[in-house]
Coordinates of C-alpha atoms in Angstrom, one line a residue:
Chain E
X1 CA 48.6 215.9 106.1
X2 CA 49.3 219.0 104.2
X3 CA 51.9 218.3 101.3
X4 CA 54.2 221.6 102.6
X5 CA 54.1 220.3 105.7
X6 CA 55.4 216.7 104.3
X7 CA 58.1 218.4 102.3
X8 CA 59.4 220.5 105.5
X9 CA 59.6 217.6 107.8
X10 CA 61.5 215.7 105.5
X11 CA 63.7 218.7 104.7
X12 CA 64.1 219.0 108.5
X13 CA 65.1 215.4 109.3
X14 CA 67.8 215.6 106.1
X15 CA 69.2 219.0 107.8
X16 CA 70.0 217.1 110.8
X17 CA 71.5 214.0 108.8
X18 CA 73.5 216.1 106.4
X19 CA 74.7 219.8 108.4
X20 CA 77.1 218.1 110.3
X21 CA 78.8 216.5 107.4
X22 CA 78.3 219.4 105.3
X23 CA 80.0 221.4 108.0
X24 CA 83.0 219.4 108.5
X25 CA 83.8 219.2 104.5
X26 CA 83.8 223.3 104.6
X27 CA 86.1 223.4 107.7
X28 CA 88.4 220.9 105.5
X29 CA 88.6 223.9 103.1
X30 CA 89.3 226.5 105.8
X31 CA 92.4 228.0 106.3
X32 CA 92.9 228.4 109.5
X33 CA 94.2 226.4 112.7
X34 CA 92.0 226.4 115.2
X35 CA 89.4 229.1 114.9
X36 CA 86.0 227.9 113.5
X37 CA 85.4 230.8 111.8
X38 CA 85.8 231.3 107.8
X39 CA 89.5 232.4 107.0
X40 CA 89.7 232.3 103.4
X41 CA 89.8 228.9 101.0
X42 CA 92.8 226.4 100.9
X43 CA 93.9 222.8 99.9
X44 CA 96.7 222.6 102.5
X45 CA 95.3 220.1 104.5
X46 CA 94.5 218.1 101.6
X47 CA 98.2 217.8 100.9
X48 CA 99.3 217.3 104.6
X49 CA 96.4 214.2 104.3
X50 CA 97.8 213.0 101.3
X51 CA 101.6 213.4 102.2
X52 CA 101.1 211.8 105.8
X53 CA 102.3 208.3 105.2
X54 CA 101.5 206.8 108.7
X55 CA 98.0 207.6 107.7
X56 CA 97.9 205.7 104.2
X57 CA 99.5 202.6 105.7
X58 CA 96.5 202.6 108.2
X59 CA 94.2 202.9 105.1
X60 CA 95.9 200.3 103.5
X61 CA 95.8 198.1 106.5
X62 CA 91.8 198.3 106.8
X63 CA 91.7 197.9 102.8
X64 CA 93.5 194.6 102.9
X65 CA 91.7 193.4 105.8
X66 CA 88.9 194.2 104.1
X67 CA 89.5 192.6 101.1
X68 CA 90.6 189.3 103.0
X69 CA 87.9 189.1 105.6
X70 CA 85.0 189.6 103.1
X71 CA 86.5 187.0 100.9
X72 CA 86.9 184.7 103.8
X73 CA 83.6 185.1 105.0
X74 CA 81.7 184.7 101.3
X75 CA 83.3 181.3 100.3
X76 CA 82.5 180.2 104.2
X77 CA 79.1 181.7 104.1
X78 CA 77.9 181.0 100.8
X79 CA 78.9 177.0 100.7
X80 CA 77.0 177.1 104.3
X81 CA 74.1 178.9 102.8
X82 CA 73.9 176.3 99.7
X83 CA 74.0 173.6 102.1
X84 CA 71.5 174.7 104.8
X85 CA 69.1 175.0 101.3
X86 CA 69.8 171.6 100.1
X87 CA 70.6 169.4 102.7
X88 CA 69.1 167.9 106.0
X89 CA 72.1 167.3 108.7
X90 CA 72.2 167.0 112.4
X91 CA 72.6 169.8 114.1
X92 CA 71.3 172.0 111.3
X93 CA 69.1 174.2 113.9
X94 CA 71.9 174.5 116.1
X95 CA 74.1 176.1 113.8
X96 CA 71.1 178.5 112.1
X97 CA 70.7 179.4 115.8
X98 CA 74.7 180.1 116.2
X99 CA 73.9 182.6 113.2
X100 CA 70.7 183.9 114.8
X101 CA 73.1 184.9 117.7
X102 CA 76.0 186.0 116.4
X103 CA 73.9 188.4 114.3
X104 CA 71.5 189.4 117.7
X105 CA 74.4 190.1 120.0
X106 CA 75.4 193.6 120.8
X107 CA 79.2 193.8 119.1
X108 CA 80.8 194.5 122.3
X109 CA 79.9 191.3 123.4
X110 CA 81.2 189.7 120.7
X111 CA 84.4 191.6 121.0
X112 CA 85.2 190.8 124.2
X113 CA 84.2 186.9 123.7
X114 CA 86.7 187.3 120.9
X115 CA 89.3 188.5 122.8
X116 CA 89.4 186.3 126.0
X117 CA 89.1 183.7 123.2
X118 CA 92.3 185.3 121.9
X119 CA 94.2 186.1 124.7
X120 CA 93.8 182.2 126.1
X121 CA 94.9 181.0 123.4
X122 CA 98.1 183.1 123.1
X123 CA 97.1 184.9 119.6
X124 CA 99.2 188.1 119.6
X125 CA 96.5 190.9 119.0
X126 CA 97.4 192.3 115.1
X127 CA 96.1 191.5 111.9
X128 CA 95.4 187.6 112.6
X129 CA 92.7 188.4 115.4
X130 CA 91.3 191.4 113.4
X131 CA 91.1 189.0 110.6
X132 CA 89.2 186.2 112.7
X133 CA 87.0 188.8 113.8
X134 CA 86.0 190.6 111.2
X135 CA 85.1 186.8 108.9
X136 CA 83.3 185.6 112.3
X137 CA 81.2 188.6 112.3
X138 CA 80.8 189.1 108.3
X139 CA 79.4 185.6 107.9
X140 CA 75.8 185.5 109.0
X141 CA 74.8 188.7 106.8
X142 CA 76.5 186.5 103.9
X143 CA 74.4 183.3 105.1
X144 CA 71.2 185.5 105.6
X145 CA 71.7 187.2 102.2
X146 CA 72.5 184.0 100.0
X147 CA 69.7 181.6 101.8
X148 CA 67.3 184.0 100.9
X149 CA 68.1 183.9 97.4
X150 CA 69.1 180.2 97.1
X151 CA 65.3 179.8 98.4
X152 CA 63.7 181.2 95.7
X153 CA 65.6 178.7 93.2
X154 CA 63.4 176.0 92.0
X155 CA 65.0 173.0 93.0
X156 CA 64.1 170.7 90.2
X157 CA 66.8 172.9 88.1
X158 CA 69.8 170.9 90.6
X159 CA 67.7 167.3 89.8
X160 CA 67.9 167.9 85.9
X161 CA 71.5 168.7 86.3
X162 CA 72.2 165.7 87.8
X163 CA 70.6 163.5 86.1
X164 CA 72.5 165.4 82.5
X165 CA 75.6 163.9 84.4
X166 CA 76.9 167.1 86.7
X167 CA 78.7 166.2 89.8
X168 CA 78.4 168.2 92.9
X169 CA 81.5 170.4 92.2
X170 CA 80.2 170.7 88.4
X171 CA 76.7 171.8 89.6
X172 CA 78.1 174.3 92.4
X173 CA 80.4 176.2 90.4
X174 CA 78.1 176.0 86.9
X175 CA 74.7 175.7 88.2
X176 CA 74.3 177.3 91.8
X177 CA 77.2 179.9 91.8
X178 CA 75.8 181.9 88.7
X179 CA 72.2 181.9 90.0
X180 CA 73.5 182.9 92.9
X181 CA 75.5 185.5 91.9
X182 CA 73.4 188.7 92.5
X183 CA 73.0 187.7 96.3
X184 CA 76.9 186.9 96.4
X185 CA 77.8 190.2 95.1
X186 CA 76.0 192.4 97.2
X187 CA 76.8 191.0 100.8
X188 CA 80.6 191.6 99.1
X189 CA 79.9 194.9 98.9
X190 CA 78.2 195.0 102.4
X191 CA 81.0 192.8 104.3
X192 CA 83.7 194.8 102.7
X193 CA 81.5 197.8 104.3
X194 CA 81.3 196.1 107.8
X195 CA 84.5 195.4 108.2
X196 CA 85.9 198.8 106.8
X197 CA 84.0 200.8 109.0
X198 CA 84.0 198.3 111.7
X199 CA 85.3 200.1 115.5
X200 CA 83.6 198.2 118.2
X201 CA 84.9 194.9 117.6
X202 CA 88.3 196.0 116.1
X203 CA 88.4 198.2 119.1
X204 CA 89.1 195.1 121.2
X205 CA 91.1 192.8 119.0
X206 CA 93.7 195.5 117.6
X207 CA 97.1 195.5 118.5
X208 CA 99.6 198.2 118.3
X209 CA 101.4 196.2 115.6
X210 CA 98.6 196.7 113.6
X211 CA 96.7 200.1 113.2
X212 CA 93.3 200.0 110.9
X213 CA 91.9 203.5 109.9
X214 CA 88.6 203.4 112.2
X215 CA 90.8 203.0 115.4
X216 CA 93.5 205.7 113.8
X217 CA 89.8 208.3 113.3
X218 CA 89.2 207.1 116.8
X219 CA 92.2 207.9 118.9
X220 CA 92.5 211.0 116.7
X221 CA 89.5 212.1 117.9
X222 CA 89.9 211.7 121.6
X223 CA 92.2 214.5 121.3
X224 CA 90.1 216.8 119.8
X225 CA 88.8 218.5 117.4
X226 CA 91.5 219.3 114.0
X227 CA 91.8 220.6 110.6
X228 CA 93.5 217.0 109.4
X229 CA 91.3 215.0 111.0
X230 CA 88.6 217.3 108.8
X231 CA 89.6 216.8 105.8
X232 CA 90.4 212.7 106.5
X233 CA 86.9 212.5 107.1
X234 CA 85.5 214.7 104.2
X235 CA 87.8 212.3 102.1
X236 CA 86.1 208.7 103.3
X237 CA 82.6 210.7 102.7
X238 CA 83.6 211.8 99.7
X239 CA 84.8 208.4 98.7
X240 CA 81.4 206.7 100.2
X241 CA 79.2 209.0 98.5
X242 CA 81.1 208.2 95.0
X243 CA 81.0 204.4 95.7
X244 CA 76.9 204.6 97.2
X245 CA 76.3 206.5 93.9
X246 CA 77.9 204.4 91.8
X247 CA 76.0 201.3 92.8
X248 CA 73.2 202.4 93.3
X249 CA 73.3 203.8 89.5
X250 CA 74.3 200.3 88.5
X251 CA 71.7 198.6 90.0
X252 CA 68.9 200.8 89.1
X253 CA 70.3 200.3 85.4
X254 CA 70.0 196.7 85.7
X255 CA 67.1 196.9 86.6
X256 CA 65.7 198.7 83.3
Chain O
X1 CA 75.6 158.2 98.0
X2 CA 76.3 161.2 100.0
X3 CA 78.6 164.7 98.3
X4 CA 81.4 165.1 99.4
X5 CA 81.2 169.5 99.0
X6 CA 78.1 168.7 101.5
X7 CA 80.6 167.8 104.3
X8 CA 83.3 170.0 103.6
X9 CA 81.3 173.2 103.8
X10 CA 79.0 172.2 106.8
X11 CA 82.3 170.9 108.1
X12 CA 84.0 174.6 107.2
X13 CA 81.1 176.8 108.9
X14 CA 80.2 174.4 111.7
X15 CA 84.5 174.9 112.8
X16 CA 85.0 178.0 112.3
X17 CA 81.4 179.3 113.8
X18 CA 82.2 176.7 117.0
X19 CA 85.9 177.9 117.7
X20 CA 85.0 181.8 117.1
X21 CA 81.5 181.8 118.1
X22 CA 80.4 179.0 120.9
X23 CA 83.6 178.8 122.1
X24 CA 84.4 182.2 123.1
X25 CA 81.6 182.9 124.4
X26 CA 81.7 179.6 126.8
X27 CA 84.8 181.1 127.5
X28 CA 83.0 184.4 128.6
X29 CA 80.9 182.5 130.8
X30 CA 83.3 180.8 132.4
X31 CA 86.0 183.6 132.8
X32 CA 82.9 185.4 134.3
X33 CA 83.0 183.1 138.0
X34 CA 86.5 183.1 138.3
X35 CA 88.4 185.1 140.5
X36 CA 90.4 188.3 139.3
X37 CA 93.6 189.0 139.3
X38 CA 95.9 191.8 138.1
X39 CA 98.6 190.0 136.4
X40 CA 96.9 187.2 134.6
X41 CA 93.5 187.2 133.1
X42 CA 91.5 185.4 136.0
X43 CA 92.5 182.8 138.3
X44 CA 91.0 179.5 138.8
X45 CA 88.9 180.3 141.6
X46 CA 85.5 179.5 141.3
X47 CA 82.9 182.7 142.4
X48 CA 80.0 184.1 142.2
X49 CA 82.3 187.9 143.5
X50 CA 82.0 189.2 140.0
X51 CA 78.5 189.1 139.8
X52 CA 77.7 190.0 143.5
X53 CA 80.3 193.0 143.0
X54 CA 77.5 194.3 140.1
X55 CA 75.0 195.1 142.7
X56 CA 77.5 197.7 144.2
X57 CA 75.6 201.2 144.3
X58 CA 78.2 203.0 141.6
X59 CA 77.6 199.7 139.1
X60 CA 73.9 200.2 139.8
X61 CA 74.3 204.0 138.9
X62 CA 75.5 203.1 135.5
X63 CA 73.2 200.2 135.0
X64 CA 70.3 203.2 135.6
X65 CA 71.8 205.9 133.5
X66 CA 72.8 203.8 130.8
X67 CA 68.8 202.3 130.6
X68 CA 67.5 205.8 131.2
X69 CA 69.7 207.2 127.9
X70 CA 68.6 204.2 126.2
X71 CA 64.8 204.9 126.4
X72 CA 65.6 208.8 125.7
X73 CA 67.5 208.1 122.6
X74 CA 64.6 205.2 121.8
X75 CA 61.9 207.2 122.1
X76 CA 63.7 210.7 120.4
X77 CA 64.3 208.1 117.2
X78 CA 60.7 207.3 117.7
X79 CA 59.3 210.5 117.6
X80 CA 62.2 211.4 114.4
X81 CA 61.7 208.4 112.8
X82 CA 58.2 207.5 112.8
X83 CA 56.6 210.4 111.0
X84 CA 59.5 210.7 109.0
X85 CA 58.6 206.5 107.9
X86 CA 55.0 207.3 107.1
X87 CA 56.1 210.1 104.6
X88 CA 58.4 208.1 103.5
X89 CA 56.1 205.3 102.5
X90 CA 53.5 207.4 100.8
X91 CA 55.6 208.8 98.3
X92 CA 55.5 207.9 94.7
X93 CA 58.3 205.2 94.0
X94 CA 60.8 207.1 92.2
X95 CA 61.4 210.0 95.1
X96 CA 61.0 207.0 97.5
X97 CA 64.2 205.5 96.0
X98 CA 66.1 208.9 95.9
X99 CA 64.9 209.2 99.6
X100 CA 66.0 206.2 100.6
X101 CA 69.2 206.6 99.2
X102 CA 70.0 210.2 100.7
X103 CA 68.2 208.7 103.9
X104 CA 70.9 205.8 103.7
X105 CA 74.0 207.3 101.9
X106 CA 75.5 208.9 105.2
X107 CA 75.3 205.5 107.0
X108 CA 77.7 203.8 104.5
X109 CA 80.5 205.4 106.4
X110 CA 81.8 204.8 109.6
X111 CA 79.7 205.7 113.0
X112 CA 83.3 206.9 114.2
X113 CA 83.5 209.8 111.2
X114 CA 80.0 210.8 111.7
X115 CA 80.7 211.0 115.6
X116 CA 83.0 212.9 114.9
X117 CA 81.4 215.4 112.8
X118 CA 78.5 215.9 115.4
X119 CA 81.4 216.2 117.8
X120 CA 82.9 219.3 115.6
X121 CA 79.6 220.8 115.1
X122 CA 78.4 220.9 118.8
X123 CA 81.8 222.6 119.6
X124 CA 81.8 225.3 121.8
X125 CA 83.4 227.3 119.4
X126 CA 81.9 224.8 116.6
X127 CA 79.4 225.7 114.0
X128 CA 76.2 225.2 116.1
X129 CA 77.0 228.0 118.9
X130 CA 78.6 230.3 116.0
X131 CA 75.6 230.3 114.0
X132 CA 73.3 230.6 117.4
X133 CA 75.5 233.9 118.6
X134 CA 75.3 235.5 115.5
X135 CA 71.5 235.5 115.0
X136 CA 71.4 237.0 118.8
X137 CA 69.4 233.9 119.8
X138 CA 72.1 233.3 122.5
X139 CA 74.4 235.3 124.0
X140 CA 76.7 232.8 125.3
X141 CA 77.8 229.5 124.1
X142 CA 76.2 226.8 124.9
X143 CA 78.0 224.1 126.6
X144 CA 76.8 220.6 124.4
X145 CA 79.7 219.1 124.2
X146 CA 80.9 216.7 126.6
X147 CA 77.8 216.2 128.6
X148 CA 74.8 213.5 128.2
X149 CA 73.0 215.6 125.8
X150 CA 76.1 215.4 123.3
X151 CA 75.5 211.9 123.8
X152 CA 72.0 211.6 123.3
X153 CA 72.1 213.4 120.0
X154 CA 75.4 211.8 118.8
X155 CA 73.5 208.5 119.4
X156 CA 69.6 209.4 117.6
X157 CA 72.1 210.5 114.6
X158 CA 73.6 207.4 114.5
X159 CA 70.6 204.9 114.9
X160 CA 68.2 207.0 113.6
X161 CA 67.8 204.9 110.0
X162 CA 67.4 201.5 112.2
X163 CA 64.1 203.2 113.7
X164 CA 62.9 204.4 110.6
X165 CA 63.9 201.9 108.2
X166 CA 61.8 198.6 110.3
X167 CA 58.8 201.2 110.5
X168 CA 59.1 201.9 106.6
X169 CA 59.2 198.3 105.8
X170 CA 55.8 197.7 107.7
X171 CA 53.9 200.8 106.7
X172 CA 55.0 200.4 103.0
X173 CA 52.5 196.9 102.9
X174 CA 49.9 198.4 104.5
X175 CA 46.7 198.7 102.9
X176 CA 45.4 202.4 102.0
X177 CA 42.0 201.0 101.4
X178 CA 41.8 200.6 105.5
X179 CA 42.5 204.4 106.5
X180 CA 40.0 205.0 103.9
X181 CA 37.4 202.5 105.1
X182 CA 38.3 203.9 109.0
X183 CA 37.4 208.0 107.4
X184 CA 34.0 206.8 105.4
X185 CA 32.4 205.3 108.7
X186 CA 33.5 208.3 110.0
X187 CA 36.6 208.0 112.4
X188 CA 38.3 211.6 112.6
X189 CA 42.1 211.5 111.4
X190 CA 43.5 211.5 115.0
X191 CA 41.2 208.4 115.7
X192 CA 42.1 206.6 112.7
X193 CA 45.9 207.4 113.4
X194 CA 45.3 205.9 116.9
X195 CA 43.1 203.3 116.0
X196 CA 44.2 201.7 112.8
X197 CA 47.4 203.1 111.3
X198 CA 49.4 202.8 114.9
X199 CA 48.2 199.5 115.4
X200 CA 49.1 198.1 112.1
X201 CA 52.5 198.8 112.4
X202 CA 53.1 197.8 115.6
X203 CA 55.8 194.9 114.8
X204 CA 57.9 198.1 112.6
X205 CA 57.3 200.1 115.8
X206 CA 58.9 197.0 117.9
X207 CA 61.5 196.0 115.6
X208 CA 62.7 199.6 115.4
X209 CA 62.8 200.2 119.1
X210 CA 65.0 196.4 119.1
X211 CA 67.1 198.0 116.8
X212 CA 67.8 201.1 118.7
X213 CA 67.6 200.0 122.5
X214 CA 70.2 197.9 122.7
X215 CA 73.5 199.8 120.1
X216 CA 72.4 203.1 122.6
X217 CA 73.5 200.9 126.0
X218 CA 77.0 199.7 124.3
X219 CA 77.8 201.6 122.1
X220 CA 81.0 203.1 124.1
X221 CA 82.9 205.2 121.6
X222 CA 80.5 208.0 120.8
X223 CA 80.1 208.3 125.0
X224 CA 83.5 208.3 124.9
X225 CA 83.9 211.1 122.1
X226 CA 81.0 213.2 122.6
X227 CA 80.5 212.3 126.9
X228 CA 84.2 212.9 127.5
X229 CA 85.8 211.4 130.2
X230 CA 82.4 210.7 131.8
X231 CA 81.3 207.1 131.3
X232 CA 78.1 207.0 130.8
X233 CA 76.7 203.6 129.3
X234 CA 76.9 199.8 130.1
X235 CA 79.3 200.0 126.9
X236 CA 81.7 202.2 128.8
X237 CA 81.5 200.0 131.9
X238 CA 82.5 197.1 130.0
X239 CA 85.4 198.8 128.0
X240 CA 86.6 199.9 131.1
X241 CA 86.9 196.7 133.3
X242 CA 88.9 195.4 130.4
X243 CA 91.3 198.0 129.2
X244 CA 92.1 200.4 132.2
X245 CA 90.9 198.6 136.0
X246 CA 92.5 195.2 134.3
X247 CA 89.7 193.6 135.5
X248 CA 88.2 191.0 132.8
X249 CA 86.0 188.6 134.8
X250 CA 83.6 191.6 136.2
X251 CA 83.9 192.7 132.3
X252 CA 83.1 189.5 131.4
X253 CA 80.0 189.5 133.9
X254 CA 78.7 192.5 132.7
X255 CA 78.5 191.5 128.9
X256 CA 77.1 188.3 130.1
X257 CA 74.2 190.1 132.0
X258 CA 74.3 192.5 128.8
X259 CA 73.6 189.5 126.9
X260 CA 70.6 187.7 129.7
X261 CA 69.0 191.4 129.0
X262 CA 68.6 191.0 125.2
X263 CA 67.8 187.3 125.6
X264 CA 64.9 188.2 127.9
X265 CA 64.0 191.1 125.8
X266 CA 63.6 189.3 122.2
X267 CA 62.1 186.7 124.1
X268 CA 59.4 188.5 125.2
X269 CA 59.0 189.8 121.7
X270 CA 58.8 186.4 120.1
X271 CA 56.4 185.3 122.4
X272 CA 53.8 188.6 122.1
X273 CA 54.4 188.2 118.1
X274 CA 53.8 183.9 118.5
X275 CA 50.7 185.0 120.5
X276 CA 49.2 187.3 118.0
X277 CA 49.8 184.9 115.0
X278 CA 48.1 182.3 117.1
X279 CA 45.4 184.4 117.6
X280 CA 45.5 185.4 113.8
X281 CA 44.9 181.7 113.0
X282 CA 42.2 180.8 115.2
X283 CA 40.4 184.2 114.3
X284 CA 40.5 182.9 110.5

């Protein structure tokens, strides 16, 4: 294949990945109601975004989740990790298969498992069942993540630390946690993604008590089209794009 | 002598995984031959009504539509992706990490916000039509928004990256030496593309389309966004049974026969990949 002809295609495909976004961070500077066309530059909605406090307790709400559910979700999943490594137990392949599952199954599935589940046993629908969700789902990719790693450890290192006198608890927080700590890090980073940006599932297991910013975008949506909405959005890109960057800067510096 | 941290976390995952994972979906399953009822959840009728009541021509309608937008979107990632993957994977290393990055950077943020943008830019007043207009190439606005081709795009932009990233994986380990073995005994570049290259990255190909197939039946909120009130996918069907007809065992049915589908499909796929490797061995 011609080089040009590379270079265009590729061109193409990020046009259609990046004009919409593009697009909706210039309306977020336009000043103007409801025409789409260019009325001059402002930073109004900015400060009706920034001022609208129902919104930021909404952001707050998904940040704490967040926070909690990935925390959750790496102790669970990297203890199970470490011991699917090390250990032979019974039932061992039914619970690798549980993972397998829970990872395979389309989310609405899951969702609505999770609420019958819920709703049977009387949970009222708020932050408790967004917070059982959102570890239930998060888990596997933690599991998946750390097992790979904790593979590639040579196990002789957890035989010569025993036998120097480490008990388990001294060898998992001294030994296995810091060799660990790579894989550990980076499904942090990807649960606390997941569950931020999470809709399907939350979609299900939300309450009215209890309003995340995914389901706020969502029924903000349904109604159309507006100038706040705009600019909410160009903020969470904004604030991906900085984050994205960021890491991946770190990384590649690590890695020189 | 056995550790005591050994039980406690197997003890930990094995709980939690059984209550939030087995359980519910037993539950599922069972909720899913009961009888419905408005005012509680089910009631404790044993049937097979749900089920039977899937059959029903206007299920069936959505069952077809829903499959038929699914191979659309499949294939349109496909035909995006896969060129897009082979680029991709010839490049020197450093642009490939840049690409990758701007390839992945938009999908860091929620499929909801990047609905939504498509949603503003195929506007009937949105970008899209403006921009159309003013170069003459129309002279009316086109009406996207809100019908299954909204959909259909709304849903290639959101899964695109699971198509292409599977296909990059695969066609990143393949060996150059083979196209260029194929071209010295002669093969013309469409046979070799046909031949060897295709071939070779077969499981990326599968993978991808895995990936894909399945998010573009359920995934109910960028129908409900870009579609409008239409519902158009299995997703829709489901969403509906539970939070507007009230009905949860048919929605419970539903996602059960949503689930025997992906069973049987990555079933099938294990066995035609077990297959081959067999046939890898025995051919070594």
């Amino acid at each position: 294949m011609k080089r040009s002809f590379k270079f265009i295609y590729m061109l193409l495909i990020y046009c259609f990945l990046y004009i919409p976004i593009a697009a909706l961070i210039g309306y977020s500077f336009n000043n103007t109601e409801y025409s789409m066309l260019w009325q001059g530059f402002t930073t109004n909605w900015y400060r009706d975004v920034l001022h609208d406090s129902n919104l930021w307790v909404a952001v707050w709400h998904s940040f704490y989740l967040a926070i909690a559910a990935s925390s959750t979700a790496l102790l669970i999943g990297t203890l199970a990790a470490v011991s699917l490594c090390r250990y032979e137990f019974r039932g061992k392949s039914l619970l690798r298969g549980l993972l397998f599952v829970i990872i395979l199954t389309p989310d609405i599935v899951l969702g609505i498992a999770l609420l019958i589940l819920f709703s049977l046993g009387s949970l009222a629908l708020g932050f408790w069942s967004l917070y059982f969700a959102h570890v239930t789902f998060c888990i596997p990719f933690v599991v998946v993540i750390v097992l790979t790693r904790a593979k590639g450890i040579d196990p002789n290192i957890f035989a010569a630390a025993s036998d120097l006198g480490a008990n388990e608890i001294q060898l998992f927080w001294r030994i296995i946690v810091p060799m660990l700590l790579p894989a550990i890090l980076s499904s942090a980073l990807l649960c606390f993604a997941l569950s931020f940006d999470d809709i399907v599932i939350s979609y299900f297991v939300s309450g009215p008590g209890f309003e995340i910013l995914p389901i706020k975008i969502f029924s903000m949506a349904r109604l159309g089209v507006s100038p706040k909405l705009n600019t909410l959005c160009s903020l969470l890109f904004f604030m991906t794009f900085i984050i994205v960057c960021f890491s991946h800067w770190f990384t590649q510096r690590r890695k020189a | 002598m056995k550790p005591k941290l050994h039980y406690f976390s197997v003890g930990l995952i094995a709980t939690w995984l059984g209550v939030f994972g087995l359980l519910s979906f037993l539950l599922m399953v069972v909720i899913s031959f009961l009888q419905q009822d408005p005012d509680h959840i089910a009631l404790p009728y044993f049937t097979f009504q749900n089920y039977i009541d899937l059959l029903d021509p206007m299920f069936l309608k959505i069952f077809i539509k829903s499959f038929y937008v699914a191979i659309i979107v499949t294939g349109g990632c496909l035909i995006l992706g896969y060129p897009f993957a082979y680029i991709l994977s010839r490049l020197p290393e450093k642009l490939q990490n840049i690409s990758l990055l701007l390839l992945l950077l938009p999908f860091w943020t929620s499929s909801v916000v990047r609905s939504y943008a498509m949603m503003s830019l195929l506007k009937t007043k949105g970008l899209l039509n403006t921009l159309l207009l003013s170069m003459g190439i129309i002279h009316q606005p086109l009406q996207i928004l809100f019908t299954p081709t909204a959909v259909g795009i709304g849903l290639i932009y959101n899964l695109l990256p699971f198509m292409i990233l599977p296909i990059y994986v695969n066609l990143e380990r393949f060996d150059i030496a083979l196209i260029e073995a194929a071209r010295d005994l002669g093969a013309k570049w469409t046979t070799v593309f046909r031949k060897v290259i295709i071939p070779l990255s077969m499981p990326g190909i599968v993978g991808g389309a895995t990936l894909v197939f399945l998010p573009s039946m359920t995934l109910f909120f960028i129908s409900d966004l870009l579609g409008g009130a239409k519902s158009l996918l299995l997703g829709n069907l489901i969403e509906n049974q539970f939070l507007m007809a009230n009905n949860w065992p048919r929605g419970a049915a539903t996602s059960v026969l949503l689930t025997l589908i992906m069973g049987a499909g990555l079933l099938m796929y294990w066995k035609r990949t077990k297959n081959k490797e067999a046939e890898h061995e025995a051919f070594l």
